[in-house]
Short mmCIF file of C-alpha atoms and ligand atoms in Angstrom, two decimals:
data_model
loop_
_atom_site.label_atom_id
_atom_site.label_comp_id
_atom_site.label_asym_id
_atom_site.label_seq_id
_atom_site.Cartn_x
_atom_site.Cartn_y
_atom_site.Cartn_z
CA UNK A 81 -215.14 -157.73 -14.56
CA UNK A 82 -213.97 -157.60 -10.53
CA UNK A 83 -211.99 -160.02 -9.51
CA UNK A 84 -214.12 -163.53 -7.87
CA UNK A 85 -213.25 -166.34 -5.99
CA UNK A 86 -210.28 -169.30 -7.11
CA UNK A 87 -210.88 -171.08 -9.83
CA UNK A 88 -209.46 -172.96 -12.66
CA UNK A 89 -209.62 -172.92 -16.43
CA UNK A 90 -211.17 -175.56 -18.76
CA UNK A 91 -209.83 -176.22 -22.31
CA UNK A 92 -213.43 -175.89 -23.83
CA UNK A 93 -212.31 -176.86 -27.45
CA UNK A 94 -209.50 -177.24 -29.94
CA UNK A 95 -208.78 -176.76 -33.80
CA UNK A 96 -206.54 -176.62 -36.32
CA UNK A 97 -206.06 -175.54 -39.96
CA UNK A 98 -203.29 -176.22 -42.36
CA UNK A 99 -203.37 -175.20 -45.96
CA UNK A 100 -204.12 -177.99 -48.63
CA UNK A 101 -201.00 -177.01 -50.75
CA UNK A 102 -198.03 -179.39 -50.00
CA UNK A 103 -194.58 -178.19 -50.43
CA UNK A 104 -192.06 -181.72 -50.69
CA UNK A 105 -188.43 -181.99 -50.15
CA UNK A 106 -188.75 -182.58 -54.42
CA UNK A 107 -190.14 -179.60 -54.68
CA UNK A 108 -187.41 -177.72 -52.54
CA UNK A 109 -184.21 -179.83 -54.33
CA UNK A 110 -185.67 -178.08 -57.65
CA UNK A 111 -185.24 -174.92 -56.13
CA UNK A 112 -182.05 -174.90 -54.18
CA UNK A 113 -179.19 -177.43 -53.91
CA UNK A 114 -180.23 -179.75 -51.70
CA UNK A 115 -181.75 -183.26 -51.16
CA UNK A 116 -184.65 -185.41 -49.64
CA UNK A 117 -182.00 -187.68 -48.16
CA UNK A 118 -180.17 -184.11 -46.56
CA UNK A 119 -183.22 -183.07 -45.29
CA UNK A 120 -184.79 -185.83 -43.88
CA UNK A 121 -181.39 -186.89 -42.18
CA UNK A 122 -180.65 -183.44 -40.41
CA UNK A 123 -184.57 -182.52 -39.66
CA UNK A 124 -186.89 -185.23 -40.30
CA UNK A 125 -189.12 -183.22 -42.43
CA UNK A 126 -190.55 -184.64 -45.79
CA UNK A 127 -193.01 -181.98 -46.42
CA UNK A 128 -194.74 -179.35 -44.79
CA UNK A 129 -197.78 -177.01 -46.08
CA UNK A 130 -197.78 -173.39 -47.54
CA UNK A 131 -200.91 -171.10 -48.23
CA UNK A 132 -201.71 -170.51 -51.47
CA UNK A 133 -201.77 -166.64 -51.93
CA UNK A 134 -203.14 -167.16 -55.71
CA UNK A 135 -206.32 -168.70 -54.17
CA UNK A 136 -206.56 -166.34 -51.80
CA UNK A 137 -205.36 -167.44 -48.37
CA UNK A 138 -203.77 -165.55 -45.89
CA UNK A 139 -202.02 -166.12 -42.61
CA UNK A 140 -205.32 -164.26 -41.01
CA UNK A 141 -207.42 -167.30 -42.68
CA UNK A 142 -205.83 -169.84 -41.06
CA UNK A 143 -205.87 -168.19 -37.67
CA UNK A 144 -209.65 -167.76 -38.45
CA UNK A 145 -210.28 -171.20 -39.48
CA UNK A 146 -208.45 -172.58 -36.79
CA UNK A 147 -210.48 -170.54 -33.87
CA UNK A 148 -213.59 -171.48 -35.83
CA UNK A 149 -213.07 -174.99 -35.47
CA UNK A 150 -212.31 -174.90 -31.55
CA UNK A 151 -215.57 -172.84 -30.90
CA UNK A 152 -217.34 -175.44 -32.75
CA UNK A 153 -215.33 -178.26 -31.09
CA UNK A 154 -216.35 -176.57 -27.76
CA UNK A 155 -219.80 -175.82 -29.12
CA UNK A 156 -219.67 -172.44 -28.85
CA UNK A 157 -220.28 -169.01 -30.50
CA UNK A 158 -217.25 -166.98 -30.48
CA UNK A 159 -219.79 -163.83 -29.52
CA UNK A 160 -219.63 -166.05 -26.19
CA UNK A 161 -215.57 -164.43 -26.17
CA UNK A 162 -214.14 -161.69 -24.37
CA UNK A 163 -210.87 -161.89 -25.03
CA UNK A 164 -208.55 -163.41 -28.47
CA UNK A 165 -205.35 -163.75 -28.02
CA UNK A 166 -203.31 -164.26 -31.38
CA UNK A 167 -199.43 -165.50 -31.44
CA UNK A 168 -197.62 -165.17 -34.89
CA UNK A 169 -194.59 -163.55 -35.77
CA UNK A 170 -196.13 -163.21 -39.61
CA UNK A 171 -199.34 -160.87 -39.65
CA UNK A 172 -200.14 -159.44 -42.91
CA UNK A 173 -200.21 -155.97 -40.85
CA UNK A 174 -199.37 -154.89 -37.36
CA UNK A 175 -202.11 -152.40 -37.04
CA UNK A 176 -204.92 -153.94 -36.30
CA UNK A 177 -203.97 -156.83 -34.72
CA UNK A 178 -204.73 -160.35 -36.47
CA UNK A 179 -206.36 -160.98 -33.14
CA UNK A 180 -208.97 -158.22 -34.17
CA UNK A 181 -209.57 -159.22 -37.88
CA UNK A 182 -209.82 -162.98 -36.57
CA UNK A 183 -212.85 -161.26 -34.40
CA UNK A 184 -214.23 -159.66 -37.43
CA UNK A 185 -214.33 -162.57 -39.70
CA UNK A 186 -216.01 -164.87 -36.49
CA UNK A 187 -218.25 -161.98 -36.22
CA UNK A 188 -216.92 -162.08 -32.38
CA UNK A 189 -218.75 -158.67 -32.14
CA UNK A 190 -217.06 -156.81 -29.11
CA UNK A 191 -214.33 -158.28 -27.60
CA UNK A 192 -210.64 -157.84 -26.26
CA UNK A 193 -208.32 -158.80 -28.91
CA UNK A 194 -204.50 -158.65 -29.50
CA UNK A 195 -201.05 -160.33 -30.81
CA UNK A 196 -198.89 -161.26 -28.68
CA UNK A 197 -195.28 -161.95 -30.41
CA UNK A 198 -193.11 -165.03 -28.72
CA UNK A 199 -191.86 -166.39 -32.13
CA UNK A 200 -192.26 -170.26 -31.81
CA UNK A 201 -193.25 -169.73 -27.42
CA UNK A 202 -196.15 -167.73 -29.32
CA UNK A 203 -198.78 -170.55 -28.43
CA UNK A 204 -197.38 -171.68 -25.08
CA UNK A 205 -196.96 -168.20 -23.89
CA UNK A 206 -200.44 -167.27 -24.75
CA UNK A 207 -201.56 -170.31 -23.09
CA UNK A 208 -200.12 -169.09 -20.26
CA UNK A 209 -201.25 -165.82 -20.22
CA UNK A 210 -204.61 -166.54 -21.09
CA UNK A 211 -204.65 -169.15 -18.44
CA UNK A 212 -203.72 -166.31 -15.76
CA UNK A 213 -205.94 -163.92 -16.66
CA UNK A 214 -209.23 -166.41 -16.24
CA UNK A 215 -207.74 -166.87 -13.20
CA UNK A 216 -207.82 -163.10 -12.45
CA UNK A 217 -211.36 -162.96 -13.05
CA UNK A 218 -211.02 -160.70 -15.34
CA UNK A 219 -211.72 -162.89 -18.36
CA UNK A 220 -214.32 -165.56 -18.61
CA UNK A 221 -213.86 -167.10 -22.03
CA UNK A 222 -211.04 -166.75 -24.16
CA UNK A 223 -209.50 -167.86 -27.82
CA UNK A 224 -206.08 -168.57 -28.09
CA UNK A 225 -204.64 -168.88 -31.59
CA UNK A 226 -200.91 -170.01 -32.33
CA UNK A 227 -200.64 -169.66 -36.07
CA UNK A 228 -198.11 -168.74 -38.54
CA UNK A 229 -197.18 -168.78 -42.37
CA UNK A 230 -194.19 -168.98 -42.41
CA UNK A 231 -194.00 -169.14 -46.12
CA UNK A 232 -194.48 -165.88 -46.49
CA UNK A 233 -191.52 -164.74 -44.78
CA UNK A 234 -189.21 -166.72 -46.66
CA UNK A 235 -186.49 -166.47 -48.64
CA UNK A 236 -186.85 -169.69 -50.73
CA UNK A 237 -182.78 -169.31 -52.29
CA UNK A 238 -181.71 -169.84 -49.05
CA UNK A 239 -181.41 -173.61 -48.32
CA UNK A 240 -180.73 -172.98 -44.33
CA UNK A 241 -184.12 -171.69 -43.74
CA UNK A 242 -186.39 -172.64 -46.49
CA UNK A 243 -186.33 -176.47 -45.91
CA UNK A 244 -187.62 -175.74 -42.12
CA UNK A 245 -190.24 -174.13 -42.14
CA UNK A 246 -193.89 -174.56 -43.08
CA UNK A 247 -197.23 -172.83 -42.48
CA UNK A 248 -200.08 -174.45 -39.71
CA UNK A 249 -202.10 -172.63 -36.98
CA UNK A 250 -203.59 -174.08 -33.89
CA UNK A 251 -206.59 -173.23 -31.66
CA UNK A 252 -208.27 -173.70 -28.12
CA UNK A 253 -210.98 -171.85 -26.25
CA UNK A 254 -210.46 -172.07 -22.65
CA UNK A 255 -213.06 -170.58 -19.99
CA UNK A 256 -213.48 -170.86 -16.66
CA UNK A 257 -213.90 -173.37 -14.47
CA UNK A 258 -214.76 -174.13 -10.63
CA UNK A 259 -212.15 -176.54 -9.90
CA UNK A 260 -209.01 -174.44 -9.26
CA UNK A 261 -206.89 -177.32 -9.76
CA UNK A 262 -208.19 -177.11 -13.56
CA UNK A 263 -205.88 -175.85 -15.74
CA UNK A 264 -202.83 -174.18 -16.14
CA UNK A 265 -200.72 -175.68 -12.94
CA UNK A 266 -197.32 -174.62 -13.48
CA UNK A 267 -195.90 -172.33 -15.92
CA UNK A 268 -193.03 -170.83 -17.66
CA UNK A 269 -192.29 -167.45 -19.83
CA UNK A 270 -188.85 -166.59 -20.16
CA UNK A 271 -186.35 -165.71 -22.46
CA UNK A 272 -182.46 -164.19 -22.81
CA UNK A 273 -182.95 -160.92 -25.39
CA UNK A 274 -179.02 -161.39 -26.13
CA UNK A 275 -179.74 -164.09 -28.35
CA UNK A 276 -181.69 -162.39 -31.01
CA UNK A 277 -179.22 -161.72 -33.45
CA UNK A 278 -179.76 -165.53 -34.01
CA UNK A 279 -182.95 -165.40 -35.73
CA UNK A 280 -184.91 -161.98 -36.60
CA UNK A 281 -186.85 -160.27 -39.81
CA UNK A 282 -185.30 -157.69 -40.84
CA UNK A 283 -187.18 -154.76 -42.17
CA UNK A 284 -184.38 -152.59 -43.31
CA UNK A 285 -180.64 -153.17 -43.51
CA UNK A 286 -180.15 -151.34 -40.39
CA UNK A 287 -182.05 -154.14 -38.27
CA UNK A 288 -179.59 -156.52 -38.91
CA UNK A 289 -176.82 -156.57 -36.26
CA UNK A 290 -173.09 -156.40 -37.10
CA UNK A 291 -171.35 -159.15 -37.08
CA UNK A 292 -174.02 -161.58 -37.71
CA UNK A 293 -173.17 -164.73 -39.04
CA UNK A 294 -176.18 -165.92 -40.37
CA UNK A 295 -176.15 -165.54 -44.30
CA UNK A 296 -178.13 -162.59 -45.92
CA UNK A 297 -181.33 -163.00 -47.16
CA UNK A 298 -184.06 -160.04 -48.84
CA UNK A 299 -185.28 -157.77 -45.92
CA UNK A 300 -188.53 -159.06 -44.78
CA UNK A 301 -187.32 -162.51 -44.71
CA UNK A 302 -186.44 -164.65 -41.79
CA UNK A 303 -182.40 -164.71 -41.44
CA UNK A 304 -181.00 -167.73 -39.28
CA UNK A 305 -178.34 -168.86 -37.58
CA UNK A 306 -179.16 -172.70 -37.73
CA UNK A 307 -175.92 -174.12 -36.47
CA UNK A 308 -176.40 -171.46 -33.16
CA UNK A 309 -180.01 -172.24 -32.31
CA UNK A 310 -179.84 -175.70 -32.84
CA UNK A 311 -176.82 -175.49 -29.88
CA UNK A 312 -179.32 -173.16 -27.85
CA UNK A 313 -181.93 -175.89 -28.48
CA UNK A 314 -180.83 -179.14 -27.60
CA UNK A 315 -179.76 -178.13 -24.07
CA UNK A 316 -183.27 -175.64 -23.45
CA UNK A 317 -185.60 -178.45 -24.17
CA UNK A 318 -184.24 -181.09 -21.88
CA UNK A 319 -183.31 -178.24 -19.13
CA UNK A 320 -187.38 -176.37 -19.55
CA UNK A 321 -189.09 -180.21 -19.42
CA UNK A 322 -187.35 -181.41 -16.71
CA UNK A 323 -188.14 -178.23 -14.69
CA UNK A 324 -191.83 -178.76 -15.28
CA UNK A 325 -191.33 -182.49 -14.01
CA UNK A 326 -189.64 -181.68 -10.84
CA UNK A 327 -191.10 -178.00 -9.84
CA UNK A 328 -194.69 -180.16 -10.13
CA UNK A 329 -193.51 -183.08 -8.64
CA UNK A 330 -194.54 -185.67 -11.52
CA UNK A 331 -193.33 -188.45 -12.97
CA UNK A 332 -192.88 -189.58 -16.92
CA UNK A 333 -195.30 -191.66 -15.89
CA UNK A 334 -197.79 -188.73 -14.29
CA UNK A 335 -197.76 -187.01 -17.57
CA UNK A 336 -200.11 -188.62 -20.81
CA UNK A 337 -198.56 -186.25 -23.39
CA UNK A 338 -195.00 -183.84 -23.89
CA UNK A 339 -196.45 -181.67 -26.32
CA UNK A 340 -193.38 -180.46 -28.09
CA UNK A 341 -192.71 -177.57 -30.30
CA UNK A 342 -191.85 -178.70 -33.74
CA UNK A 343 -188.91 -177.34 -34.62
CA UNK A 344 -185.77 -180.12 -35.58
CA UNK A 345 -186.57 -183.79 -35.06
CA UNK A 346 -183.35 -184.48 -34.00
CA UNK A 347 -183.91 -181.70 -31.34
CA UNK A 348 -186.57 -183.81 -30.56
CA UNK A 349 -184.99 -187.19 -30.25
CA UNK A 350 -182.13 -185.85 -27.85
CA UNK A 351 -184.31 -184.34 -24.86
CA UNK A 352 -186.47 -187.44 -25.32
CA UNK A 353 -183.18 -189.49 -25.20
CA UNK A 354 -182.06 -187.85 -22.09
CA UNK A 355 -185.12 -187.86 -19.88
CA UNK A 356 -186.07 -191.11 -21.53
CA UNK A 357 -189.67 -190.30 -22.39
CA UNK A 358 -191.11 -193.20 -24.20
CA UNK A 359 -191.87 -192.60 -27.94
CA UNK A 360 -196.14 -192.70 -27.50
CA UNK A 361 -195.44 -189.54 -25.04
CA UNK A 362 -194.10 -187.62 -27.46
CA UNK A 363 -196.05 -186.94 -30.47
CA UNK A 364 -194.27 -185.94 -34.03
CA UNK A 365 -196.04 -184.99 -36.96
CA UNK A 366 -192.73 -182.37 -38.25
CA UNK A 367 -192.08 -185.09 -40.87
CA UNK A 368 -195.45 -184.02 -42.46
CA UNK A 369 -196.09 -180.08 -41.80
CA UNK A 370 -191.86 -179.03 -40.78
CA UNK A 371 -191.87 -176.40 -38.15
CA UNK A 372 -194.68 -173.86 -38.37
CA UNK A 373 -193.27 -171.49 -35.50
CA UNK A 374 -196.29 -170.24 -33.49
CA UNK A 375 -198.76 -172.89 -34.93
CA UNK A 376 -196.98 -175.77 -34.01
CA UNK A 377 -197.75 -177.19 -30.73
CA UNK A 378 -201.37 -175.65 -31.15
CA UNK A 379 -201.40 -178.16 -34.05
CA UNK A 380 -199.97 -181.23 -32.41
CA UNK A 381 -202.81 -180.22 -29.14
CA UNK A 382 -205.54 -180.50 -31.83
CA UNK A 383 -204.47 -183.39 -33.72
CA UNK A 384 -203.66 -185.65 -30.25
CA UNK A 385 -207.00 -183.91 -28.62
CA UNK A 386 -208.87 -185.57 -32.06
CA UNK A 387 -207.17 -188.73 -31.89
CA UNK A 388 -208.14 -189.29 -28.05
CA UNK A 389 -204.95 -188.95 -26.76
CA UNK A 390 -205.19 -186.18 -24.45
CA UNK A 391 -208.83 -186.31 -22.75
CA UNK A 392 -210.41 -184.61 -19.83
CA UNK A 393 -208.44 -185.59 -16.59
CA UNK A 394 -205.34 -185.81 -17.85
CA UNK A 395 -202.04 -183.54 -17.46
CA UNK A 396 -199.85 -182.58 -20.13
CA UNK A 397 -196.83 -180.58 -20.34
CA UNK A 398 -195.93 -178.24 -23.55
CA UNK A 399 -192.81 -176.97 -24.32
CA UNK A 400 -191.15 -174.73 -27.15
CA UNK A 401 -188.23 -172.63 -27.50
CA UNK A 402 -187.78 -169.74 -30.17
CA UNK A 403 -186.30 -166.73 -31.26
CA UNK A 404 -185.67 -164.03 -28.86
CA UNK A 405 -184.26 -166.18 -27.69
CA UNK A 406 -187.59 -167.92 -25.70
CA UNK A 407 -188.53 -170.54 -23.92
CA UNK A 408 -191.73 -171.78 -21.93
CA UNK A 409 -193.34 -174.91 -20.26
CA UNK A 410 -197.35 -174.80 -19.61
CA UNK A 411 -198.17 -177.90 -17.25
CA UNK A 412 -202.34 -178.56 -17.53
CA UNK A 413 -204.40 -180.66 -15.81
CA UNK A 414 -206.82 -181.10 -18.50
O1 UT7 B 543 -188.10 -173.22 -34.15
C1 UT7 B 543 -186.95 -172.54 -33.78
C2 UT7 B 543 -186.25 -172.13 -34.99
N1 UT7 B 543 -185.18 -172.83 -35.55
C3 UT7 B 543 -184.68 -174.07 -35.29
O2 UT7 B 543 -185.09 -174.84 -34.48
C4 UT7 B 543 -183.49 -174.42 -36.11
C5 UT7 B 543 -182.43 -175.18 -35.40
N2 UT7 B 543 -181.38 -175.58 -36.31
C6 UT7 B 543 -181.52 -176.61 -37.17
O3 UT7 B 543 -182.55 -177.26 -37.22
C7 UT7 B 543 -180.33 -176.98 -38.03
O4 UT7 B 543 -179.22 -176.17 -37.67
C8 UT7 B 543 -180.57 -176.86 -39.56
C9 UT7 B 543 -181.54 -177.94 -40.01
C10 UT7 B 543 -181.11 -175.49 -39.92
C11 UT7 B 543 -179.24 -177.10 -40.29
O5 UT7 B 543 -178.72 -178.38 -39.94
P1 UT7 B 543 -177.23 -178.53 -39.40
O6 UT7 B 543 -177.00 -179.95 -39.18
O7 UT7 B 543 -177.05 -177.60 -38.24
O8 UT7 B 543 -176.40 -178.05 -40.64
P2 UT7 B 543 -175.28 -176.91 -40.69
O9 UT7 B 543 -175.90 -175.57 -40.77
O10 UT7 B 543 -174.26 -177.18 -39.64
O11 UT7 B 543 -174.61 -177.22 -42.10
C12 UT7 B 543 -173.91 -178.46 -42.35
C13 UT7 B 543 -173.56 -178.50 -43.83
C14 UT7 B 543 -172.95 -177.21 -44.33
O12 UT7 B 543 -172.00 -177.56 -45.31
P3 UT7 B 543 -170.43 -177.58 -44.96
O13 UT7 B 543 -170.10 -176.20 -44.46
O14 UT7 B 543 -170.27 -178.63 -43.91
O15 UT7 B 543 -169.79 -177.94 -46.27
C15 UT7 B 543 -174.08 -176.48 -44.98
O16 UT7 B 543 -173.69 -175.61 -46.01
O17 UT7 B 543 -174.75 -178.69 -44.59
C16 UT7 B 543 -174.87 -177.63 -45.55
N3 UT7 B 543 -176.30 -177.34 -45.70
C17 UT7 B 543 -177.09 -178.00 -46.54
N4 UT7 B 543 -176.83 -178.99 -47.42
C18 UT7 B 543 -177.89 -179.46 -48.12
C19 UT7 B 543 -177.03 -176.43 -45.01
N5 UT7 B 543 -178.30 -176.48 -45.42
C20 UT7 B 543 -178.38 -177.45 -46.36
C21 UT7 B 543 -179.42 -177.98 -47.14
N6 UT7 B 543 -179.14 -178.98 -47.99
N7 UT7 B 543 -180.69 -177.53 -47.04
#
C-alpha cells in the first residue's frame, strides 16, 4: 500500500464477549479470607466473569467472538481486513500470535496480524496505533481486539489479586475514512519501565526482582503490589485525562463519554472527583465484570456504543493505566 492523501479513520463496528460463568465475591470468601462487604468497599466489584476451561473456552475464543461481533456490527467480512491487532497480556502461546489464530478462526484469510502487549493500555494503545497506521495509508481496514482472561493467570490463594480481576474482551473495526478530522485526534502512549517490579508474571524464579514487596505467588501467576499501583493510579488518571482536555482544547462539556479503564472503583471516583466529571460521563460496569486488564475499556466502548451512548459525531476520550508501568489517552471524534 503507498502512502495517499489525509484522511481520517471511522470506527466501523464494535463487540464484546464475556464468558457466561460468574465468579461472586461468595464464591471468592469460600476460597480465601475475605468478604463481600471488604471487597465491595475497597473496589466496588461484586462479581466478574471467568472462562470455563472444562467447556472448552479459551482466552483466543473470546478475542474471536469479540472481533466477530464488531465485523458483524460493522457489517463486514473480516476477509475485508488487512491488519488484526490483538492486546492481552494472557495468550495461551506467544508463537503465533493470538492476533493470527483470531484470523484463522474468522477465516480472515491473508492478513497482517500481531499482539501487541500494554497490560491494561493494551486496548487504548492499539487504538492508537491502529488509528496511525490508517492514517499512513498503509492500512485500510483494521481489527482491534483488547481481551484478556485473566483467570487464567491467577493465583486464586492470594486474596490481593484474585478478588480484582476478571476475564472480558472488547472489539472495533476501524477503516478509513475521508474526513481527516475522523478519528483518532489526540493521543497518548507512554509509560516509566522502572515501575515494573509492581506488577509482572513471572515465568521462573529468576524474573522476579529482589526486593519485591509484593507477596509470592506460583510462577505463571500475576504478582502485585496493590498498595503501590493503586498510589501510581490515582494521580495518572486525573494527570493523563486532564492532558487530553487541555492539549485538545475541550471542555467536560465537549466530551459525551470518559471511557475509563476498569481497574479500582475508587480509582475511579477520585479523578472523577477532581476534574468533576458528572457521573452519566463516566460509565462503570467493574461492579459486574472487576477489571479485565486489556478487555476492559474495549468492553465498556461496546456496551455504551449498544446502549446509544456514544454515536457517530461525537468525541470521546479513553484512558487506562497498567503495568509497565503504562499509561495512554486516545481522544476520537467518532
Ligand atoms: O489495572 C491495573 C492493575 N491493578 C490495579 O489497579 C490495582 C490497584 N490497587 C488496588 O485496587 C488496591 O490496592 C487493592 C484492591 C488491590 C487492595 O486494596 P487496598 O485498600 O490497597 O488494601 P491494602 O493492600 O492496603 O490492604 C489493607 C488491608 C491489609 O490488612 P492490614 O495489613 O491492614 O491488616 C490487607 O492484608 O486489607 C487486607 N486485605 C484484605 N482483606 C480482606 C488485602 N486484601 C484483602 C482481601 N480481603 N481481599
Amino acid at each position: 500500500m503507498t502512502m495517499s492523501k489525509p484522511c481520517g479513520v471511522r470506527i466501523a463496528g464494535v463487540g464484546s464477549a464475556v464468558p457466561d460463568k460468574r465468579l461472586t465475591n461468595a464464591d471468592l470468601a469460600s476460597m480465601v479470607d475475605t468478604s463481600d462487604e471488604w471487597i465491595v468497599q475497597r473496589t466496588g466489584i461484586k462479581e466478574r466473569r471467568i472462562i470455563d476451561r472444562d467447556a472448552g473456552e479459551s482466552q483466543c475464543w473470546l478475542a474471536t467472538e469479540s472481533l466477530r461481533r464488531a465485523l458483524d456490527d460493522a457489517s463486514m467480512d473480516a476477509k475485508d481486513l488487512d491488519l488484526i491487532i490483538h492486546a492481552s497480556v494472557s495468550s495461551e502461546m506467544t508463537c503465533p500470535s493470538n492476533a493470527c489464530r483470531v484470523a484463522d478462526n474468522l477465516d480472515a484469510g491473508t492478513t497482517g496480524a500481531f499482539d501487541l502487549i500494554a497490560a491494561c493500555c493494551g486496548y487504548v494503545y492499539s487504538m492508537n496505533v491502529a488509528d496511525s497506521l490508517i492514517r499512513s495509508g498503509r492500512h485500510q481496514a483494521i481489527g482491534v481486539i483488547g481481551c484478556d482472561a485473566m483467570s487464567t493467570l491467577i493465583d486464586y490463594t492470594d486474596r490481593g489479586v484474585s478478588i480484582l480481576f476478571g476475564d472480558a474482551a472488547g472489539a472495533a473495526v476501524l477503516t478509513r475514512d475521508e474526513d481527516p478530522n475522523r478519528g483518532c485526534v489526540y493521543q497518548v502512549m507512554e509509560g516509566d519501565g522502572r515501575g515494573w517490579p509492581s506488577l509482572f508474571i513471572p515465568r521462573n524464579e529468576r524474573d522476579v526482582p529482589s526486593g519485591v514487596s509484593a507477596p509470592p505467588t506460583q510462577l505463571g501467576c500475576l504478582r502485585m503490589d496493590g498498595r503501590e499501583v493503586y498510589k501510581f493510579a490515582v494521580n495518572k488518571f486525573r494527570e493523563v485525562i486532564e492532558d487530553a482536555l487541555s492539549a485538545t482544547g475541550l471542555s467536560v462539556d465537549d466530551v459525551a463519554q470518559f471511557v475509563c479503564h476498569q481497574s479500582n472503583m475508587r480509582i475511579i471516583e477520585s479523578a472523577k472527583a477532581k476534574i468533576g466529571l458528572p457521573d452519566e460521563k463516566v460509565y462503570v460496569n467493574i461492579d459486574r465484570y472487576g477489571n479485565s486488564s486489556s478487555g476492559s475499556v474495549g468492553l465498556c466502548v461496546d456496551q455504551l456504543w449498544k446502549a446509544g451512548k456514544i454515536n457517530s459525531g461525537d468525541t470521546i476520550i479513553m484512558v487506562a493505566f497498567g503495568g509497565g508501568m503504562t499509561w495512554s489517552s486516545s481522544v476520537w471524534n467518532v
